[in-house]
Amino acid sequence: MKIGVLALQGAVAEHMKSITLAGGEPVAVKRTEQLQELDGLIIPGGESTVIGRLMRKYEFVDALHDFAAQRKPMFGTCAGMIVLAERIEGQEEAHLKLMDMTVARNAFGRQRESFETDLSVQGIDETVRAVFIRAPLVTAVGPEVEVLSTYKDEIVTVRQEHLLACSYHPELTHDYRMHSYFLDMAREARG
Ligand code: GLN
């Protein structure tokens, strides 16, 4: 499985390492032409406003809508989750608007700006180690969106058919099971 990591800004190398550990072949994606060869794409954490601006500059917006329309799996982590969301609290314009959910940026406040925890994620045996850094929260989901995990009653992992998103950084630990889960989605999509 060839899994791309959108390499405009953010935690790209770490995702590539986790994809390799999970048995996939990672590709750093800098040009839209590269999307054709992929079985799935990860949008990494970083700064969603910067990723959004660079996506527009390098013409990724239409290209990624085509990619999603082909039912190819996408996985947004942290800022990547914000990029996939249809609505962003307090912001007029969202980015890709592919997942029927509302997110709030930097939602944990100053005290909990960055922390690590173990999460139960539906579909994965045993808890997953998750690193939260100025993380977003999902504040509302549409009927198509499945909640895969919560942290203190707040939604932090979601799936909408071939689209997966989480508030945290699964690539900053040695635990690559979220990447294995995503590789399974890519295998299923390829049939
Ligand atoms: N706070 C960032 C944003 O709003 C997300 C942080 C992250 O990706 N670690 O885009």
PDB file of C-alpha atoms and ligand atoms in Angstrom:
ATOM      1  CA  MET A   1       0.000   0.000   0.000  1.00  0.00           C
ATOM      2  CA  LYS A   2       1.405   3.372  -1.017  1.00  0.00           C
ATOM      3  CA  ILE A   3       0.382   5.944   1.569  1.00  0.00           C
ATOM      4  CA  GLY A   4       1.097   9.613   0.936  1.00  0.00           C
ATOM      5  CA  VAL A   5       1.749  12.216   3.594  1.00  0.00           C
ATOM      6  CA  LEU A   6       0.841  15.749   2.514  1.00  0.00           C
ATOM      7  CA  ALA A   7       4.247  17.408   2.862  1.00  0.00           C
ATOM      8  CA  LEU A   8       3.450  21.125   2.825  1.00  0.00           C
ATOM      9  CA  GLN A   9       4.002  21.757   6.552  1.00  0.00           C
ATOM     10  CA  GLY A  10       3.937  19.806   9.811  1.00  0.00           C
ATOM     11  CA  ALA A  11       4.920  16.400  11.191  1.00  0.00           C
ATOM     12  CA  VAL A  12       5.670  14.633   7.892  1.00  0.00           C
ATOM     13  CA  ALA A  13       8.745  12.489   8.643  1.00  0.00           C
ATOM     14  CA  GLU A  14       7.184  10.980  11.769  1.00  0.00           C
ATOM     15  CA  HIS A  15       4.124   9.809   9.834  1.00  0.00           C
ATOM     16  CA  MET A  16       6.350   8.320   7.141  1.00  0.00           C
ATOM     17  CA  LYS A  17       8.168   6.319   9.794  1.00  0.00           C
ATOM     18  CA  SER A  18       4.919   5.023  11.312  1.00  0.00           C
ATOM     19  CA  ILE A  19       3.610   4.013   7.855  1.00  0.00           C
ATOM     20  CA  THR A  20       6.783   1.995   7.287  1.00  0.00           C
ATOM     21  CA  LEU A  21       6.464   0.320  10.714  1.00  0.00           C
ATOM     22  CA  ALA A  22       2.852  -0.569   9.883  1.00  0.00           C
ATOM     23  CA  GLY A  23       4.011  -2.260   6.658  1.00  0.00           C
ATOM     24  CA  GLY A  24       3.102   0.441   4.114  1.00  0.00           C
ATOM     25  CA  GLU A  25       5.177   2.389   1.633  1.00  0.00           C
ATOM     26  CA  PRO A  26       5.257   6.112   2.517  1.00  0.00           C
ATOM     27  CA  VAL A  27       5.397   8.909  -0.076  1.00  0.00           C
ATOM     28  CA  ALA A  28       6.037  12.591   0.788  1.00  0.00           C
ATOM     29  CA  VAL A  29       3.474  14.433  -1.347  1.00  0.00           C
ATOM     30  CA  LYS A  30       4.456  17.895  -2.578  1.00  0.00           C
ATOM     31  CA  ARG A  31       2.748  18.011  -5.981  1.00  0.00           C
ATOM     32  CA  THR A  32      -0.809  17.096  -6.962  1.00  0.00           C
ATOM     33  CA  GLU A  33       0.405  14.694  -9.708  1.00  0.00           C
ATOM     34  CA  GLN A  34       1.727  12.409  -6.989  1.00  0.00           C
ATOM     35  CA  LEU A  35      -1.799  11.693  -5.722  1.00  0.00           C
ATOM     36  CA  GLN A  36      -2.525   9.349  -8.628  1.00  0.00           C
ATOM     37  CA  GLU A  37      -0.201   6.608  -7.437  1.00  0.00           C
ATOM     38  CA  LEU A  38      -1.523   6.557  -3.861  1.00  0.00           C
ATOM     39  CA  ASP A  39      -3.822   4.159  -2.019  1.00  0.00           C
ATOM     40  CA  GLY A  40      -4.387   6.645   0.809  1.00  0.00           C
ATOM     41  CA  LEU A  41      -3.278  10.039   2.102  1.00  0.00           C
ATOM     42  CA  ILE A  42      -2.464  11.404   5.550  1.00  0.00           C
ATOM     43  CA  ILE A  43      -2.808  15.120   6.329  1.00  0.00           C
ATOM     44  CA  PRO A  44      -0.422  15.692   9.248  1.00  0.00           C
ATOM     45  CA  GLY A  45      -0.510  17.898  12.300  1.00  0.00           C
ATOM     46  CA  GLY A  46       1.089  21.318  12.188  1.00  0.00           C
ATOM     47  CA  GLU A  47      -0.724  24.595  11.778  1.00  0.00           C
ATOM     48  CA  SER A  48      -4.026  24.268   9.915  1.00  0.00           C
ATOM     49  CA  THR A  49      -4.017  27.880   8.696  1.00  0.00           C
ATOM     50  CA  VAL A  50      -0.578  27.362   7.118  1.00  0.00           C
ATOM     51  CA  ILE A  51      -1.460  23.961   5.628  1.00  0.00           C
ATOM     52  CA  GLY A  52      -4.705  25.467   4.277  1.00  0.00           C
ATOM     53  CA  ARG A  53      -2.901  28.410   2.710  1.00  0.00           C
ATOM     54  CA  LEU A  54      -0.268  26.185   1.066  1.00  0.00           C
ATOM     55  CA  MET A  55      -2.973  23.769  -0.155  1.00  0.00           C
ATOM     56  CA  ARG A  56      -4.644  26.628  -1.965  1.00  0.00           C
ATOM     57  CA  LYS A  57      -1.341  27.952  -3.314  1.00  0.00           C
ATOM     58  CA  TYR A  58      -0.282  24.553  -4.737  1.00  0.00           C
ATOM     59  CA  GLU A  59      -3.761  23.704  -6.056  1.00  0.00           C
ATOM     60  CA  PHE A  60      -4.420  20.810  -3.731  1.00  0.00           C
ATOM     61  CA  VAL A  61      -8.017  21.742  -2.914  1.00  0.00           C
ATOM     62  CA  ASP A  62      -9.675  20.445  -6.113  1.00  0.00           C
ATOM     63  CA  ALA A  63      -7.148  17.614  -6.401  1.00  0.00           C
ATOM     64  CA  LEU A  64      -8.003  16.382  -2.898  1.00  0.00           C
ATOM     65  CA  HIS A  65     -11.723  16.637  -3.580  1.00  0.00           C
ATOM     66  CA  ASP A  66     -11.168  14.376  -6.607  1.00  0.00           C
ATOM     67  CA  PHE A  67      -9.073  12.033  -4.483  1.00  0.00           C
ATOM     68  CA  ALA A  68     -11.847  11.734  -1.878  1.00  0.00           C
ATOM     69  CA  ALA A  69     -14.504  11.352  -4.580  1.00  0.00           C
ATOM     70  CA  GLN A  70     -12.614   8.267  -5.820  1.00  0.00           C
ATOM     71  CA  ARG A  71     -13.261   6.805  -2.339  1.00  0.00           C
ATOM     72  CA  LYS A  72      -9.551   6.830  -1.568  1.00  0.00           C
ATOM     73  CA  PRO A  73      -8.986   6.907   2.212  1.00  0.00           C
ATOM     74  CA  MET A  74      -7.749  10.051   3.916  1.00  0.00           C
ATOM     75  CA  PHE A  75      -6.559  10.418   7.506  1.00  0.00           C
ATOM     76  CA  GLY A  76      -6.264  13.844   9.159  1.00  0.00           C
ATOM     77  CA  THR A  77      -4.347  14.122  12.426  1.00  0.00           C
ATOM     78  CA  CYS A  78      -4.607  17.208  14.644  1.00  0.00           C
ATOM     79  CA  ALA A  79      -4.300  20.153  12.202  1.00  0.00           C
ATOM     80  CA  GLY A  80      -5.147  17.564   9.512  1.00  0.00           C
ATOM     81  CA  MET A  81      -8.440  16.915  11.286  1.00  0.00           C
ATOM     82  CA  ILE A  82      -9.218  20.640  11.156  1.00  0.00           C
ATOM     83  CA  VAL A  83      -8.395  20.663   7.426  1.00  0.00           C
ATOM     84  CA  LEU A  84     -10.946  17.869   6.761  1.00  0.00           C
ATOM     85  CA  ALA A  85     -13.770  19.447   8.794  1.00  0.00           C
ATOM     86  CA  GLU A  86     -16.792  21.054   7.219  1.00  0.00           C
ATOM     87  CA  ARG A  87     -17.069  23.682   9.969  1.00  0.00           C
ATOM     88  CA  ILE A  88     -14.492  25.394  12.223  1.00  0.00           C
ATOM     89  CA  GLU A  89     -15.824  27.246  15.268  1.00  0.00           C
ATOM     90  CA  GLY A  90     -15.302  30.989  15.102  1.00  0.00           C
ATOM     91  CA  GLN A  91     -13.915  30.854  11.574  1.00  0.00           C
ATOM     92  CA  GLU A  92     -15.931  31.786   8.521  1.00  0.00           C
ATOM     93  CA  GLU A  93     -14.266  29.548   6.013  1.00  0.00           C
ATOM     94  CA  ALA A  94     -13.269  25.920   6.490  1.00  0.00           C
ATOM     95  CA  HIS A  95     -10.699  24.125   4.298  1.00  0.00           C
ATOM     96  CA  LEU A  96     -11.582  20.862   2.499  1.00  0.00           C
ATOM     97  CA  LYS A  97     -15.042  20.486   4.099  1.00  0.00           C
ATOM     98  CA  LEU A  98     -15.066  16.724   3.537  1.00  0.00           C
ATOM     99  CA  MET A  99     -16.218  15.487   6.943  1.00  0.00           C
ATOM    100  CA  ASP A 100     -19.590  16.418   8.374  1.00  0.00           C
ATOM    101  CA  MET A 101     -18.362  17.784  11.688  1.00  0.00           C
ATOM    102  CA  THR A 102     -17.590  20.986  13.572  1.00  0.00           C
ATOM    103  CA  VAL A 103     -14.187  21.374  15.226  1.00  0.00           C
ATOM    104  CA  ALA A 104     -12.878  23.848  17.782  1.00  0.00           C
ATOM    105  CA  ARG A 105      -9.183  24.711  17.496  1.00  0.00           C
ATOM    106  CA  ASN A 106      -6.790  24.768  20.468  1.00  0.00           C
ATOM    107  CA  ALA A 107      -9.661  23.429  22.506  1.00  0.00           C
ATOM    108  CA  PHE A 108      -7.902  22.155  25.619  1.00  0.00           C
ATOM    109  CA  GLY A 109      -6.842  25.540  26.955  1.00  0.00           C
ATOM    110  CA  ARG A 110      -3.517  26.665  28.410  1.00  0.00           C
ATOM    111  CA  GLN A 111      -3.366  24.174  31.282  1.00  0.00           C
ATOM    112  CA  ARG A 112      -3.668  21.191  29.016  1.00  0.00           C
ATOM    113  CA  GLU A 113      -1.852  22.569  26.033  1.00  0.00           C
ATOM    114  CA  SER A 114       0.136  19.407  25.578  1.00  0.00           C
ATOM    115  CA  PHE A 115      -0.230  16.001  27.220  1.00  0.00           C
ATOM    116  CA  GLU A 116      -0.126  12.263  26.583  1.00  0.00           C
ATOM    117  CA  THR A 117      -2.737   9.666  27.405  1.00  0.00           C
ATOM    118  CA  ASP A 118      -3.963   6.145  26.623  1.00  0.00           C
ATOM    119  CA  LEU A 119      -7.200   6.023  24.652  1.00  0.00           C
ATOM    120  CA  SER A 120      -9.611   3.230  23.811  1.00  0.00           C
ATOM    121  CA  VAL A 121     -10.364   3.427  20.121  1.00  0.00           C
ATOM    122  CA  GLN A 122     -13.212   1.413  18.631  1.00  0.00           C
ATOM    123  CA  GLY A 123     -11.858  -1.217  16.220  1.00  0.00           C
ATOM    124  CA  ILE A 124      -8.425  -1.368  17.890  1.00  0.00           C
ATOM    125  CA  ASP A 125      -7.580  -3.871  20.644  1.00  0.00           C
ATOM    126  CA  GLU A 126      -6.079  -2.353  23.777  1.00  0.00           C
ATOM    127  CA  THR A 127      -5.484   1.346  24.312  1.00  0.00           C
ATOM    128  CA  VAL A 128      -3.638   3.619  21.898  1.00  0.00           C
ATOM    129  CA  ARG A 129      -0.959   6.047  23.098  1.00  0.00           C
ATOM    130  CA  ALA A 130      -1.953   9.554  22.037  1.00  0.00           C
ATOM    131  CA  VAL A 131      -0.029  12.847  22.167  1.00  0.00           C
ATOM    132  CA  PHE A 132      -2.167  15.999  22.230  1.00  0.00           C
ATOM    133  CA  ILE A 133      -0.499  19.298  21.247  1.00  0.00           C
ATOM    134  CA  ARG A 134      -2.690  22.409  21.100  1.00  0.00           C
ATOM    135  CA  ALA A 135      -5.275  19.949  19.893  1.00  0.00           C
ATOM    136  CA  PRO A 136      -8.682  20.513  18.341  1.00  0.00           C
ATOM    137  CA  LEU A 137     -11.918  18.903  19.551  1.00  0.00           C
ATOM    138  CA  VAL A 138     -14.922  17.749  17.606  1.00  0.00           C
ATOM    139  CA  THR A 139     -17.891  19.669  18.955  1.00  0.00           C
ATOM    140  CA  ALA A 140     -20.625  18.328  16.631  1.00  0.00           C
ATOM    141  CA  VAL A 141     -20.957  15.451  14.150  1.00  0.00           C
ATOM    142  CA  GLY A 142     -23.449  14.674  11.404  1.00  0.00           C
ATOM    143  CA  PRO A 143     -25.287  11.326  11.100  1.00  0.00           C
ATOM    144  CA  GLU A 144     -22.647   9.772   8.806  1.00  0.00           C
ATOM    145  CA  VAL A 145     -19.836  10.293  11.291  1.00  0.00           C
ATOM    146  CA  GLU A 146     -18.924   7.471  13.683  1.00  0.00           C
ATOM    147  CA  VAL A 147     -17.239   8.387  16.969  1.00  0.00           C
ATOM    148  CA  LEU A 148     -14.319   5.977  17.540  1.00  0.00           C
ATOM    149  CA  SER A 149     -12.992   7.481  20.765  1.00  0.00           C
ATOM    150  CA  THR A 150     -13.561  10.128  23.381  1.00  0.00           C
ATOM    151  CA  TYR A 151     -11.325  11.707  25.995  1.00  0.00           C
ATOM    152  CA  LYS A 152     -13.160  12.940  29.108  1.00  0.00           C
ATOM    153  CA  ASP A 153     -16.438  12.829  27.163  1.00  0.00           C
ATOM    154  CA  GLU A 154     -15.026  14.910  24.312  1.00  0.00           C
ATOM    155  CA  ILE A 155     -14.869  13.432  20.795  1.00  0.00           C
ATOM    156  CA  VAL A 156     -11.279  12.905  19.622  1.00  0.00           C
ATOM    157  CA  THR A 157     -11.385  10.154  16.923  1.00  0.00           C
ATOM    158  CA  VAL A 158     -13.967   9.981  14.127  1.00  0.00           C
ATOM    159  CA  ARG A 159     -14.620   8.115  10.912  1.00  0.00           C
ATOM    160  CA  GLN A 160     -16.927   8.930   8.025  1.00  0.00           C
ATOM    161  CA  GLU A 161     -16.744   5.993   5.602  1.00  0.00           C
ATOM    162  CA  HIS A 162     -13.282   6.317   3.970  1.00  0.00           C
ATOM    163  CA  LEU A 163     -12.299   9.390   5.990  1.00  0.00           C
ATOM    164  CA  LEU A 164     -10.598   9.116   9.375  1.00  0.00           C
ATOM    165  CA  ALA A 165      -9.540  11.911  11.744  1.00  0.00           C
ATOM    166  CA  CYS A 166      -8.098  12.289  15.223  1.00  0.00           C
ATOM    167  CA  SER A 167      -7.326  15.271  17.472  1.00  0.00           C
ATOM    168  CA  TYR A 168      -3.952  13.914  18.550  1.00  0.00           C
ATOM    169  CA  HIS A 169      -0.612  12.897  17.058  1.00  0.00           C
ATOM    170  CA  PRO A 170      -0.491   9.094  16.673  1.00  0.00           C
ATOM    171  CA  GLU A 171       2.848   9.414  14.845  1.00  0.00           C
ATOM    172  CA  LEU A 172       4.799  10.810  17.815  1.00  0.00           C
ATOM    173  CA  THR A 173       4.833   7.507  19.725  1.00  0.00           C
ATOM    174  CA  HIS A 174       6.124   4.014  18.956  1.00  0.00           C
ATOM    175  CA  ASP A 175       2.537   2.861  18.721  1.00  0.00           C
ATOM    176  CA  TYR A 176       1.647   2.545  15.039  1.00  0.00           C
ATOM    177  CA  ARG A 177      -1.732   0.821  15.365  1.00  0.00           C
ATOM    178  CA  MET A 178      -3.679   3.867  14.136  1.00  0.00           C
ATOM    179  CA  HIS A 179      -1.528   3.659  10.994  1.00  0.00           C
ATOM    180  CA  SER A 180      -2.239  -0.091  10.747  1.00  0.00           C
ATOM    181  CA  TYR A 181      -5.955   0.696  11.023  1.00  0.00           C
ATOM    182  CA  PHE A 182      -5.619   3.250   8.217  1.00  0.00           C
ATOM    183  CA  LEU A 183      -3.667   0.781   6.059  1.00  0.00           C
ATOM    184  CA  ASP A 184      -6.552  -1.675   6.499  1.00  0.00           C
ATOM    185  CA  MET A 185      -8.945   1.035   5.255  1.00  0.00           C
ATOM    186  CA  ALA A 186      -6.695   1.522   2.200  1.00  0.00           C
ATOM    187  CA  ARG A 187      -6.603  -2.239   1.538  1.00  0.00           C
ATOM    188  CA  GLU A 188     -10.385  -2.444   1.803  1.00  0.00           C
ATOM    189  CA  ALA A 189     -10.820   0.510  -0.563  1.00  0.00           C
ATOM    190  CA  ARG A 190      -8.560  -1.118  -3.125  1.00  0.00           C
ATOM    191  CA  GLY A 191     -10.550  -4.346  -2.788  1.00  0.00           C
TER     192      GLY A 191
HETATM  193  N1  GLN B   1      -3.306  24.267  16.902  1.00  0.00           N
HETATM  194  C1  GLN B   1      -3.088  23.787  15.585  1.00  0.00           C
HETATM  195  C2  GLN B   1      -4.122  24.335  14.604  1.00  0.00           C
HETATM  196  O1  GLN B   1      -5.040  24.946  14.996  1.00  0.00           O
HETATM  197  C3  GLN B   1      -3.094  22.275  15.541  1.00  0.00           C
HETATM  198  C4  GLN B   1      -1.963  21.738  16.382  1.00  0.00           C
HETATM  199  C5  GLN B   1      -1.373  20.466  15.906  1.00  0.00           C
HETATM  200  O2  GLN B   1      -1.548  20.031  14.767  1.00  0.00           O
HETATM  201  N2  GLN B   1      -0.590  19.879  16.777  1.00  0.00           N
HETATM  202  O3  GLN B   1      -3.986  24.120  13.445  1.00  0.00           O
END
